[in-house]
Short mmCIF file of C-alpha atoms (C1' of nucleotides) in Angstrom, two decimals:
data_model
loop_
_atom_site.label_atom_id
_atom_site.label_comp_id
_atom_site.label_asym_id
_atom_site.label_seq_id
_atom_site.Cartn_x
_atom_site.Cartn_y
_atom_site.Cartn_z
CA MET A 1 140.57 51.48 46.03
CA ASN A 2 141.96 52.98 42.85
CA THR A 3 140.52 56.46 42.59
CA PRO A 4 141.65 59.67 40.86
CA TYR A 5 144.23 62.08 42.56
CA SER A 6 142.18 65.12 41.29
CA PHE A 7 138.95 66.18 39.59
CA ASP A 8 138.64 69.18 37.30
CA HIS A 9 135.56 70.51 38.85
CA ASN A 10 134.04 73.79 37.40
CA ALA A 11 130.47 74.15 38.83
CA PHE A 12 128.59 74.26 42.17
CA ALA A 13 125.10 72.92 42.81
CA ALA A 14 123.58 76.21 44.22
CA ALA A 15 125.03 78.33 41.25
CA LEU A 16 123.49 75.88 38.80
CA GLN A 17 120.18 76.02 40.57
CA SER A 18 120.05 79.80 40.15
CA THR A 19 121.83 80.16 36.82
CA TYR A 20 119.43 77.60 35.10
CA SER A 21 116.25 78.35 37.03
CA HIS A 22 114.78 79.44 33.69
CA LEU A 23 114.84 76.01 32.07
CA THR A 24 111.43 74.58 31.38
CA ASP A 25 110.36 71.00 32.01
CA GLY A 26 112.23 68.72 29.60
CA GLU A 27 114.51 71.55 28.31
CA GLU A 28 118.15 70.94 27.68
CA SER A 29 120.72 73.74 28.05
CA GLY A 30 123.37 72.47 25.77
CA VAL A 31 125.91 73.44 28.50
CA VAL A 32 128.16 70.64 29.82
CA VAL A 33 129.43 71.17 33.36
CA LYS A 34 131.66 69.13 35.82
CA VAL A 35 130.28 68.83 39.34
CA ALA A 36 131.44 66.91 42.45
CA GLY A 37 130.18 66.02 45.71
CA ARG A 38 128.61 63.16 47.60
CA VAL A 39 125.72 61.04 46.50
CA MET A 40 123.19 61.49 49.22
CA LEU A 41 120.12 59.64 47.70
CA MET A 42 119.80 57.26 44.77
CA ARG A 43 116.72 56.19 42.93
CA THR A 44 117.11 53.69 40.20
CA GLN A 45 114.51 52.72 37.74
CA GLY A 46 115.61 50.18 35.28
CA LYS A 47 117.56 51.97 32.65
CA LEU A 48 117.33 55.24 34.50
CA ALA A 49 118.83 56.57 37.75
CA PHE A 50 118.47 59.64 39.66
CA ALA A 51 120.94 60.64 42.34
CA THR A 52 120.92 63.59 44.61
CA LEU A 53 124.43 65.15 44.64
CA ARG A 54 125.32 67.44 47.60
CA ASP A 55 128.29 69.73 47.52
CA SER A 56 129.37 72.56 49.82
CA SER A 57 126.92 74.89 48.21
CA GLY A 58 123.76 72.74 48.03
CA GLU A 59 122.24 69.93 46.15
CA ILE A 60 121.55 69.11 42.46
CA GLN A 61 120.03 65.95 40.90
CA LEU A 62 122.14 63.60 38.65
CA PHE A 63 120.13 62.23 35.83
CA ALA A 64 121.62 59.09 34.35
CA LEU A 65 120.19 57.43 31.26
CA ALA A 66 121.68 53.97 30.38
CA ALA A 67 121.91 55.02 26.77
CA VAL A 68 124.01 58.09 27.59
CA CYS A 69 125.70 57.50 30.76
CA GLU A 70 129.06 55.88 30.52
CA ASP A 71 129.19 52.59 32.77
CA PHE A 72 125.62 52.96 33.78
CA GLU A 73 125.54 49.75 35.61
CA ASN A 74 127.97 50.81 38.10
CA PHE A 75 126.75 54.35 38.42
CA ALA A 76 123.50 52.80 39.70
CA LYS A 77 125.30 50.88 42.21
CA LEU A 78 126.95 53.91 43.86
CA HIS A 79 126.54 53.81 47.57
CA LEU A 80 124.90 56.57 49.51
CA GLY A 81 127.85 58.82 50.75
CA ASP A 82 130.18 58.06 47.89
CA TRP A 83 132.12 61.04 46.47
CA VAL A 84 131.75 61.38 42.70
CA GLY A 85 132.76 63.61 39.96
CA VAL A 86 130.32 63.92 37.01
CA THR A 87 130.44 65.39 33.51
CA GLY A 88 127.17 66.19 31.97
CA GLU A 89 124.76 68.53 30.46
CA VAL A 90 122.51 70.94 32.45
CA VAL A 91 118.95 69.83 31.89
CA ARG A 92 115.57 69.97 33.47
CA THR A 93 113.67 66.58 33.62
CA LYS A 94 110.24 66.03 32.40
CA ARG A 95 109.14 66.11 35.97
CA GLY A 96 110.75 69.49 36.57
CA GLU A 97 113.99 68.81 38.43
CA LEU A 98 117.15 70.64 37.36
CA SER A 99 119.69 67.96 36.91
CA VAL A 100 123.15 67.19 35.40
CA LYS A 101 122.55 64.65 32.73
CA VAL A 102 125.39 62.28 33.35
CA GLN A 103 127.76 61.65 30.41
CA SER A 104 130.79 60.51 32.28
CA TRP A 105 131.57 60.09 35.89
CA VAL A 106 134.20 58.96 38.30
CA GLN A 107 134.10 57.72 41.84
CA LEU A 108 136.40 60.02 43.73
CA ALA A 109 136.02 58.13 47.15
CA GLU A 110 134.11 55.46 48.68
CA ALA A 111 132.04 55.76 51.88
CA LEU A 112 132.30 52.69 53.98
CA HIS A 113 129.90 53.92 56.56
CA ASN A 114 126.56 55.47 55.87
CA PHE A 115 125.47 58.87 57.07
CA GLY A 116 122.68 57.92 59.15
CA ASP A 117 118.87 57.46 58.53
CA LYS A 118 117.62 59.19 55.35
CA TRP A 119 114.99 60.98 57.33
CA ALA A 120 116.26 61.41 60.87
CA GLY A 121 119.98 61.70 60.10
CA ILE A 122 122.19 61.09 63.17
CA THR A 123 120.75 62.11 66.43
CA ASP A 124 122.89 60.33 68.91
CA TYR A 125 124.94 63.06 70.54
CA ASP A 126 127.94 60.94 71.28
CA LEU A 127 128.17 59.91 67.58
CA ARG A 128 127.54 63.38 66.32
CA TYR A 129 130.23 65.00 68.49
CA ARG A 130 132.79 62.29 68.09
CA HIS A 131 132.30 61.96 64.38
CA ARG A 132 131.41 65.48 63.45
CA GLU A 133 132.45 64.65 59.80
CA ALA A 134 129.51 62.27 59.51
CA ASP A 135 127.14 64.63 61.39
CA LEU A 136 127.81 67.43 59.03
CA TRP A 137 126.50 65.33 56.15
CA ALA A 138 123.75 63.69 58.02
CA ASN A 139 122.48 67.02 59.58
CA PRO A 140 122.52 70.20 57.58
CA ALA A 141 121.63 72.24 60.65
CA SER A 142 125.09 71.20 62.15
CA ARG A 143 126.91 72.51 59.16
CA GLN A 144 124.85 75.83 59.27
CA SER A 145 125.58 76.40 62.85
CA LEU A 146 129.41 75.92 62.32
CA ALA A 147 129.23 78.09 59.21
CA ARG A 148 127.49 80.75 61.16
CA ARG A 149 130.34 80.64 63.68
CA SER A 150 132.80 81.11 60.85
CA ASP A 151 130.94 84.16 59.65
CA VAL A 152 131.02 85.57 63.15
CA VAL A 153 134.77 85.21 63.30
CA ARG A 154 135.17 86.78 59.97
CA SER A 155 132.86 89.76 60.84
CA ILE A 156 134.82 90.40 64.04
CA ARG A 157 138.10 90.41 62.31
CA GLU A 158 137.00 92.71 59.50
CA ARG A 159 135.37 95.11 62.02
CA CYS A 160 138.37 95.35 64.28
CA TRP A 161 140.65 95.92 61.18
CA ALA A 162 138.34 98.65 59.99
CA ALA A 163 138.67 100.26 63.38
CA HIS A 164 142.53 100.21 63.08
CA PHE A 165 143.10 97.46 65.55
CA THR A 166 146.32 95.28 64.77
CA GLU A 167 145.82 91.54 65.17
CA VAL A 168 148.46 90.02 67.36
CA GLU A 169 149.31 86.71 68.86
CA THR A 170 150.52 86.08 72.44
CA PRO A 171 151.81 82.96 74.29
CA MET A 172 149.52 80.21 74.98
CA LEU A 173 152.21 78.52 77.18
CA ASN A 174 152.67 80.66 80.24
CA ALA A 175 154.90 80.52 83.34
CA ILE A 176 151.96 82.08 85.25
CA ALA A 177 148.37 81.64 84.37
CA THR A 178 146.75 84.96 84.89
CA GLY A 179 144.47 87.63 83.41
CA ALA A 180 141.25 86.01 84.73
CA ALA A 181 139.94 84.14 87.71
CA ALA A 182 140.20 80.46 86.67
CA ARG A 183 141.94 77.20 87.13
CA PRO A 184 144.54 76.36 84.65
CA PHE A 185 145.74 73.38 82.72
CA THR A 186 149.43 72.50 83.43
CA THR A 187 151.98 71.05 81.27
CA PHE A 188 155.76 70.64 81.25
CA HIS A 189 158.46 71.65 78.80
CA ASN A 190 161.33 69.15 78.79
CA ALA A 191 164.17 71.13 77.41
CA LEU A 192 163.41 74.00 79.69
CA ASP A 193 162.81 71.82 82.63
CA SER A 194 159.87 73.96 83.48
CA GLU A 195 156.22 73.72 84.27
CA PHE A 196 153.91 75.81 82.10
CA PHE A 197 150.32 76.71 82.28
CA LEU A 198 147.94 76.94 79.24
CA ARG A 199 146.70 80.50 79.20
CA ILE A 200 143.40 81.38 80.79
CA ALA A 201 143.42 84.80 79.24
CA PRO A 202 145.79 86.82 76.88
CA GLU A 203 145.09 90.15 78.88
CA LEU A 204 148.43 90.85 80.44
CA TRP A 205 150.42 90.20 77.19
CA LEU A 206 148.13 92.47 75.16
CA LYS A 207 148.49 95.31 77.67
CA ARG A 208 152.22 94.98 77.33
CA LEU A 209 151.91 95.44 73.72
CA VAL A 210 150.01 98.70 74.44
CA VAL A 211 152.95 99.75 76.70
CA GLY A 212 155.23 98.86 73.65
CA GLY A 213 153.29 101.40 71.47
CA PHE A 214 150.60 99.27 69.66
CA GLU A 215 147.78 101.57 70.52
CA ARG A 216 145.13 99.23 69.35
CA VAL A 217 145.51 95.56 69.44
CA PHE A 218 143.27 92.47 69.34
CA GLU A 219 143.68 88.86 69.66
CA LEU A 220 141.23 86.18 68.62
CA GLY A 221 142.39 82.92 70.09
CA ARG A 222 141.89 79.82 72.28
CA VAL A 223 141.96 80.00 75.92
CA PHE A 224 141.93 77.06 78.42
CA ARG A 225 140.19 76.73 81.72
CA ASN A 226 140.20 73.61 83.87
CA GLU A 227 136.58 73.81 84.90
CA GLY A 228 133.30 72.21 84.47
CA VAL A 229 131.88 71.11 81.21
CA SER A 230 128.22 72.14 80.51
CA PRO A 231 125.99 73.18 77.68
CA ARG A 232 127.56 76.63 77.86
CA HIS A 233 131.17 75.73 78.87
CA ASN A 234 133.84 73.93 76.97
CA PRO A 235 137.33 73.57 78.56
CA GLU A 236 138.87 75.40 75.56
CA PHE A 237 136.93 78.30 74.03
CA THR A 238 137.74 81.27 71.84
CA MET A 239 138.00 84.64 73.23
CA LEU A 240 138.18 88.06 71.43
CA GLU A 241 140.23 90.48 73.61
CA LEU A 242 141.04 93.93 72.42
CA TYR A 243 142.65 97.06 73.95
CA ALA A 244 142.48 100.62 72.91
CA ALA A 245 144.89 103.30 74.17
CA TYR A 246 143.36 106.61 75.23
CA TRP A 247 139.97 105.10 75.67
CA ASN A 248 137.90 104.60 78.89
CA TYR A 249 135.20 102.13 79.63
CA GLU A 250 132.47 104.42 78.26
CA ASP A 251 134.24 104.48 74.95
CA MET A 252 134.70 100.64 75.10
CA MET A 253 130.97 100.15 75.82
CA ALA A 254 130.12 102.12 72.76
CA PHE A 255 132.59 100.08 70.64
CA THR A 256 131.26 96.79 72.05
CA GLU A 257 127.56 97.30 71.25
CA GLU A 258 128.54 98.52 67.83
CA LEU A 259 130.76 95.56 67.27
CA VAL A 260 128.09 93.05 68.37
CA ALA A 261 125.10 94.66 66.61
CA GLY A 262 127.33 94.89 63.57
CA VAL A 263 128.28 91.30 63.61
CA ALA A 264 124.68 90.23 63.93
CA THR A 265 123.94 92.46 60.78
CA ASP A 266 126.77 91.07 58.89
CA VAL A 267 125.88 87.46 59.56
CA LEU A 268 122.04 87.58 59.80
CA GLY A 269 121.29 90.81 57.93
CA THR A 270 119.39 92.07 60.94
CA THR A 271 119.70 92.91 64.71
CA GLU A 272 116.29 91.55 65.51
CA VAL A 273 116.18 87.76 65.88
CA GLU A 274 114.70 84.93 67.89
CA TYR A 275 116.75 83.09 70.40
CA GLN A 276 115.33 79.82 71.60
CA GLY A 277 111.94 80.90 70.68
CA ARG A 278 112.09 84.31 72.26
CA PRO A 279 112.51 87.71 70.50
CA PHE A 280 116.02 89.05 70.96
CA SER A 281 117.54 92.39 69.87
CA PHE A 282 121.10 93.04 69.39
CA ALA A 283 120.32 96.65 68.47
CA ALA A 284 122.45 99.40 69.92
CA PRO A 285 122.48 101.32 72.25
CA TRP A 286 122.23 98.94 75.04
CA PRO A 287 120.97 100.03 78.49
CA ARG A 288 123.62 100.81 81.21
CA ARG A 289 122.83 100.01 84.81
CA THR A 290 125.21 99.85 87.84
CA MET A 291 125.54 96.44 89.55
CA ALA A 292 124.38 98.22 92.77
CA GLU A 293 121.21 99.50 91.05
CA LEU A 294 120.23 96.12 89.66
CA ALA A 295 120.92 94.28 92.84
CA SER A 296 119.00 96.92 94.87
CA ASP A 297 115.99 96.54 92.47
CA ALA A 298 116.09 92.68 92.78
CA VAL A 299 116.36 92.58 96.67
CA GLY A 300 113.91 95.47 97.29
CA GLU A 301 116.32 97.51 99.36
CA GLU A 302 119.19 99.89 98.72
CA VAL A 303 122.52 97.87 98.66
CA SER A 304 125.91 98.92 97.40
CA VAL A 305 129.63 98.05 98.10
CA HIS A 306 129.31 100.42 101.09
CA THR A 307 126.36 98.41 102.64
CA ALA A 308 127.32 96.72 105.97
CA ARG A 309 128.74 93.34 105.16
CA ALA A 310 126.63 91.72 107.66
CA ARG A 311 123.48 92.82 105.92
CA LEU A 312 124.80 91.62 102.50
CA VAL A 313 125.53 88.18 104.25
CA GLU A 314 122.02 88.03 105.41
CA LEU A 315 120.59 88.71 102.04
CA LEU A 316 122.90 86.07 100.49
CA ASN A 317 122.08 83.56 103.20
CA ASP A 318 118.31 84.16 102.54
CA ARG A 319 118.93 83.06 98.94
CA GLY A 320 120.87 79.99 100.04
CA VAL A 321 124.30 81.27 99.29
CA GLU A 322 126.99 80.30 101.75
CA VAL A 323 129.46 83.19 102.34
CA HIS A 324 133.06 82.49 102.72
CA ALA A 325 134.93 84.32 105.54
CA SER A 326 137.35 85.84 103.10
CA TRP A 327 134.58 87.61 101.11
CA GLY A 328 134.36 91.33 101.67
CA ALA A 329 131.36 93.58 100.89
CA GLY A 330 132.43 93.79 97.30
CA ARG A 331 132.50 90.19 96.71
CA CYS A 332 129.10 89.86 98.57
CA LEU A 333 127.51 92.44 96.31
CA ALA A 334 128.83 90.79 93.17
CA GLU A 335 127.36 87.44 94.37
CA LEU A 336 124.21 88.99 95.27
CA PHE A 337 123.89 90.49 91.70
CA GLU A 338 124.73 87.08 90.12
CA VAL A 339 122.10 85.09 92.05
CA THR A 340 119.28 87.80 91.79
CA CYS A 341 119.81 89.45 88.37
CA GLU A 342 122.02 87.55 86.00
CA GLU A 343 119.45 85.10 84.56
CA SER A 344 116.74 87.67 84.01
CA LEU A 345 118.94 89.82 81.68
CA TRP A 346 117.62 88.81 78.24
CA ASN A 347 118.27 91.66 75.70
CA PRO A 348 121.99 92.95 75.91
CA ILE A 349 122.62 95.24 78.79
CA PHE A 350 125.76 96.75 80.33
CA VAL A 351 126.16 96.22 84.02
CA THR A 352 128.72 98.69 85.27
CA ASP A 353 130.74 99.73 88.22
CA PHE A 354 132.08 96.45 89.71
CA PRO A 355 133.57 96.45 93.10
CA VAL A 356 137.43 96.69 93.29
CA GLU A 357 137.45 93.45 95.31
CA VAL A 358 136.33 91.35 92.24
CA SER A 359 138.22 93.31 89.64
CA PRO A 360 142.00 93.14 90.36
CA LEU A 361 143.05 94.46 86.84
CA ALA A 362 140.49 97.32 86.51
CA ARG A 363 141.00 100.94 87.27
CA ARG A 364 139.30 102.57 90.19
CA HIS A 365 136.14 104.45 89.54
CA GLN A 366 136.62 108.21 89.41
CA GLY A 367 133.66 108.69 91.56
CA ASP A 368 134.18 105.88 94.20
CA PRO A 369 137.59 104.19 94.99
CA GLU A 370 135.73 101.10 96.21
CA LEU A 371 134.37 100.47 92.60
CA THR A 372 135.97 100.07 89.31
CA GLU A 373 135.25 101.46 85.88
CA ARG A 374 134.31 97.87 84.66
CA PHE A 375 131.37 96.63 82.70
CA GLU A 376 130.00 93.36 81.72
CA SER A 377 127.36 92.86 79.10
CA TYR A 378 124.73 90.21 79.68
CA ALA A 379 122.54 88.56 76.98
CA ALA A 380 120.17 85.70 77.14
CA GLY A 381 120.78 85.34 80.94
CA ARG A 382 124.57 85.00 80.45
CA GLU A 383 127.70 87.01 80.43
CA LEU A 384 128.67 87.92 76.92
CA SER A 385 131.49 90.44 77.53
CA ASN A 386 133.75 92.04 80.10
CA GLY A 387 135.66 95.17 79.85
CA PHE A 388 137.12 98.01 81.78
CA SER A 389 139.34 101.10 82.00
CA GLU A 390 142.68 99.27 82.64
CA LEU A 391 144.60 99.74 85.86
CA ASN A 392 147.78 101.46 84.82
CA ASP A 393 149.20 102.31 88.23
CA PRO A 394 151.90 99.86 89.01
CA VAL A 395 151.66 100.56 92.71
CA ASP A 396 147.96 99.93 92.88
CA GLN A 397 148.44 96.81 90.62
CA ARG A 398 151.05 95.39 93.12
CA SER A 399 148.66 95.82 96.00
CA ARG A 400 145.72 94.16 94.03
CA PHE A 401 147.96 91.27 93.29
CA GLU A 402 149.04 91.01 96.88
CA GLU A 403 145.31 90.90 97.91
CA GLN A 404 144.82 88.14 95.34
CA ALA A 405 147.81 86.20 96.72
CA ARG A 406 146.24 86.35 100.16
CA LEU A 407 143.02 84.92 98.93
CA GLY A 408 145.14 82.33 97.16
CA ALA A 409 146.88 81.47 100.47
CA ALA A 410 143.44 81.17 102.08
CA GLY A 411 142.53 78.54 99.58
CA ASP A 412 140.97 80.38 96.63
CA LEU A 413 142.15 78.21 93.74
CA GLU A 414 141.19 80.85 91.20
CA ALA A 415 143.06 83.67 92.74
CA MET A 416 145.69 85.46 90.65
CA ARG A 417 149.40 85.28 91.35
CA ILE A 418 151.74 88.23 91.53
CA ASP A 419 153.11 88.75 88.08
CA GLU A 420 156.36 90.77 88.60
CA ASP A 421 157.01 91.06 84.80
CA TYR A 422 153.68 92.66 84.39
CA ILE A 423 154.17 95.06 87.08
CA LYS A 424 157.51 96.00 85.59
CA ALA A 425 155.74 96.57 82.25
CA LEU A 426 153.35 98.97 83.89
CA GLU A 427 156.36 100.86 85.36
CA TRP A 428 157.35 101.69 81.81
CA GLY A 429 154.10 103.43 81.51
CA LEU A 430 150.63 102.10 80.22
CA PRO A 431 148.72 105.16 78.81
CA PRO A 432 145.03 105.32 79.77
CA THR A 433 143.63 102.30 78.05
CA ALA A 434 140.29 100.34 77.84
CA GLY A 435 140.06 96.64 77.23
CA LEU A 436 137.35 94.21 76.12
CA GLY A 437 136.88 90.41 76.24
CA ILE A 438 134.11 88.73 74.39
CA GLY A 439 133.33 85.02 74.48
CA VAL A 440 133.13 84.12 70.81
CA ASP A 441 131.46 80.80 71.30
CA ARG A 442 128.75 82.41 73.39
CA LEU A 443 128.17 85.16 70.76
CA SER A 444 128.03 82.44 68.11
CA MET A 445 125.36 80.49 70.04
CA LEU A 446 123.27 83.61 70.01
CA ILE A 447 123.75 84.32 66.35
CA ALA A 448 123.22 80.59 65.51
CA ASP A 449 120.30 80.18 67.82
CA GLU A 450 121.92 77.32 69.60
CA SER A 451 121.51 76.49 73.30
CA ASN A 452 124.49 74.18 73.47
CA ILE A 453 128.02 75.50 73.00
CA ARG A 454 129.02 72.21 71.43
CA GLU A 455 126.92 73.01 68.34
CA VAL A 456 129.21 75.88 67.53
CA ILE A 457 132.36 73.99 68.28
CA ALA A 458 133.46 71.56 65.51
CA PHE A 459 135.07 69.19 67.87
CA PRO A 460 134.01 69.92 71.37
CA THR A 461 135.93 68.37 74.37
CA LEU A 462 134.59 64.83 75.23
CA LYS A 463 135.70 62.27 77.73
CA PRO A 464 138.06 59.77 75.96
CA LEU A 465 136.49 56.33 75.50
CA ARG A 466 137.73 53.72 77.99
CA ASP A 467 136.99 50.16 78.48
"C1'" G B 27 132.77 66.44 91.33
"C1'" C B 28 127.30 65.50 92.81
"C1'" G B 29 122.04 64.36 91.20
"C1'" C B 30 118.27 62.84 87.58
"C1'" C B 31 117.57 60.47 82.78
"C1'" G B 32 119.42 57.50 78.69
"C1'" G B 33 122.53 53.55 75.97
"C1'" U B 34 118.47 47.61 71.79
"C1'" A B 35 120.80 45.80 64.01
"C1'" G B 36 125.25 50.53 60.30
"C1'" C B 37 121.20 54.73 61.24
"C1'" U B 38 116.19 56.10 63.47
"C1'" C B 39 113.20 53.68 66.85
"C1'" A B 40 109.66 49.49 69.02
"C1'" A B 41 109.48 45.33 72.56
"C1'" U B 42 102.61 45.10 77.68
"C1'" U B 43 103.46 42.60 84.41
"C1'" G B 44 110.16 39.64 84.01
"C1'" G B 45 107.95 35.16 79.20
"C1'" C B 46 110.35 33.27 71.51
"C1'" A B 47 114.48 40.58 70.33
"C1'" G B 48 111.02 43.52 66.08
"C1'" A B 49 110.04 47.47 62.26
"C1'" G B 50 111.58 51.33 58.74
"C1'" C B 51 115.75 53.03 56.17
"C1'" A B 52 120.83 51.66 54.73
"C1'" U B 53 123.51 47.10 52.96
"C1'" U B 54 123.01 42.41 49.52
"C1'" U B 55 119.91 40.10 45.40
"C1'" G B 56 116.02 40.80 41.70
"C1'" A B 57 112.06 43.93 38.81
"C1'" C B 58 111.23 48.65 36.83
"C1'" U B 59 112.78 54.53 30.75
"C1'" C B 60 111.10 60.69 34.50
"C1'" U B 61 112.28 59.58 40.00
"C1'" U B 62 112.04 63.38 44.31
"C1'" A B 63 112.70 60.19 51.69
"C1'" A B 64 110.86 56.60 44.39
"C1'" U B 65 108.16 51.94 44.35
"C1'" C B 66 107.70 46.47 44.59
"C1'" A B 67 109.80 41.54 45.87
"C1'" A B 68 113.44 38.60 48.58
"C1'" C B 69 117.83 37.64 51.64
"C1'" A B 70 120.88 38.89 55.41
"C1'" G B 71 121.86 41.72 59.56
"C1'" G B 72 122.01 41.15 67.42
"C1'" U B 73 128.01 40.55 73.22
"C1'" U B 74 120.26 44.50 73.91
"C1'" C B 75 127.20 49.56 76.31
"C1'" C B 76 130.58 46.33 79.85
"C1'" G B 77 131.09 43.07 84.37
"C1'" G B 78 128.55 40.76 88.28
"C1'" G B 79 123.87 39.20 90.88
"C1'" U B 80 118.48 37.70 91.68
"C1'" U B 81 115.09 34.27 88.88
"C1'" C B 82 112.59 28.30 86.08
"C1'" A B 83 113.09 32.58 82.83
"C1'" A B 84 116.39 39.41 82.44
"C1'" G B 85 116.56 44.29 77.02
"C1'" U B 86 113.32 44.56 81.38
"C1'" C B 87 114.78 43.84 88.45
"C1'" C B 88 119.45 44.70 91.87
"C1'" C B 89 124.83 46.19 92.37
"C1'" G B 90 129.44 48.04 90.13
"C1'" G B 91 131.72 50.31 85.85
"C1'" C B 92 131.95 53.01 80.93
"C1'" C B 93 129.96 56.96 77.73
"C1'" G B 94 126.29 60.63 76.75
"C1'" G B 95 122.23 64.24 77.77
"C1'" C B 96 120.09 67.66 81.34
"C1'" G B 97 120.45 70.01 86.16
"C1'" C B 98 123.74 71.62 90.35
"C1'" A B 99 128.62 73.45 91.49
"C1'" C B 100 132.63 76.20 89.05
"C1'" C B 101 132.86 79.76 85.16
"C1'" A B 102 132.81 82.86 79.98
#
RNA sequence: GCGCCGGUAGCUCAAUUGGCAGAGCAUUUGACUCUUAAUCAACAGGUUCCGGGUUCAAGUCCCGGCCGGCGCACCA
């Protein structure tokens, strides 16, 4: 294939559609433009040919007349999917379609495969995800969902910058996988002769930067968790984490709801949307309810982290949950909340005051040392964000890690390990600080009205093909 | 990892009770000077996901495997 190395393109389909909307049927503008894109449809009619050209902005018709169009015969033989660059006058055809009347054209690249059925596109999930490049042309909705994700990321960055957060990058290769409860991927560095883990969260590194004097930091990046794949889970996903010195969890809740509502406004122009056919509102402020309140409402009796463990176990068993011997009352309460409440939380809500037992990095609650100043926001029945007043006492942090180590020894594969470097960092002094984590893919799903996380990930993790 | 469902032409889909594997679009060829998913005519296109089995006969039934969707589990 002998094709050009460049094309001097100066117009986009969507811009032409709006700029020349005034042209009347059969009117010629006298303006010659150069457009480029893929031929998505071709209608030939003897000495005439009409092609639908699609570029990144939209579509415009190419109108070729044998008498005017250079090498008309081959133009009419272009395949659907071929890339072309076209020079021609902007006109409106007699039948009212804004078009570029082809004077000269060049095939920029050939499509050896087609882009699916003209009507149905490509529907096979395997083909769509393994060959997203084809899916993007075959299914405009796929392109829109990924574009929405990009808009979400841009909005997050701009809003964090506007609030004076510094964007930083921390290691993905970690000697200890920590900062969250999850199983890691492992890998090996040959020259250092050391095992490494892909990060499951950037949390501890970011707080070390706060110790170092970066008072407001954020990182927008990939984390990796060696867990199940589902419509709401991809093994690698994108997390926003941010930390603000001198804030507590109340301050961070206020920031979170403003951030998320702001992203919705930036991307969709409104906070009032439909998600999966149901009205959904991002509007701030979001209600705040404690975990104990919500669980109590759900089970019809007063429960809290101080309820007798045996009673919590009964309530869990009644709901088919098997309780492990290592779970204390705090873990039992958190489980009870998850099974009774989580799915019913539709519009965004902050669930607050998590038990210490399930929050090894969060600061104890000022009103109850068995609780932490921690919140999670829930939306559409799923966790959207997680944040807390950060534990900054190195002695308490060490005892929390030691408790985690006990759980690990007892077989909990997701328990954290003791991170001595992190404890030493806290010994240098972490000011009062609040932190936040938001699942960017989950947020993008809400914004793009997608129920499957793969629709907002360009190349989701798939099982490699084998024989 | 477990359960349920699915995999037929390049794409989207049919195929009755186990009885000749089909259509539309795309491709190829031809007709056509205003089409809009153009239209019309013709040709071609198959390891029915892979491997076994049952049967006179398997896309269809049985067993095993591969990949996907959904649910469960884990989690965000």
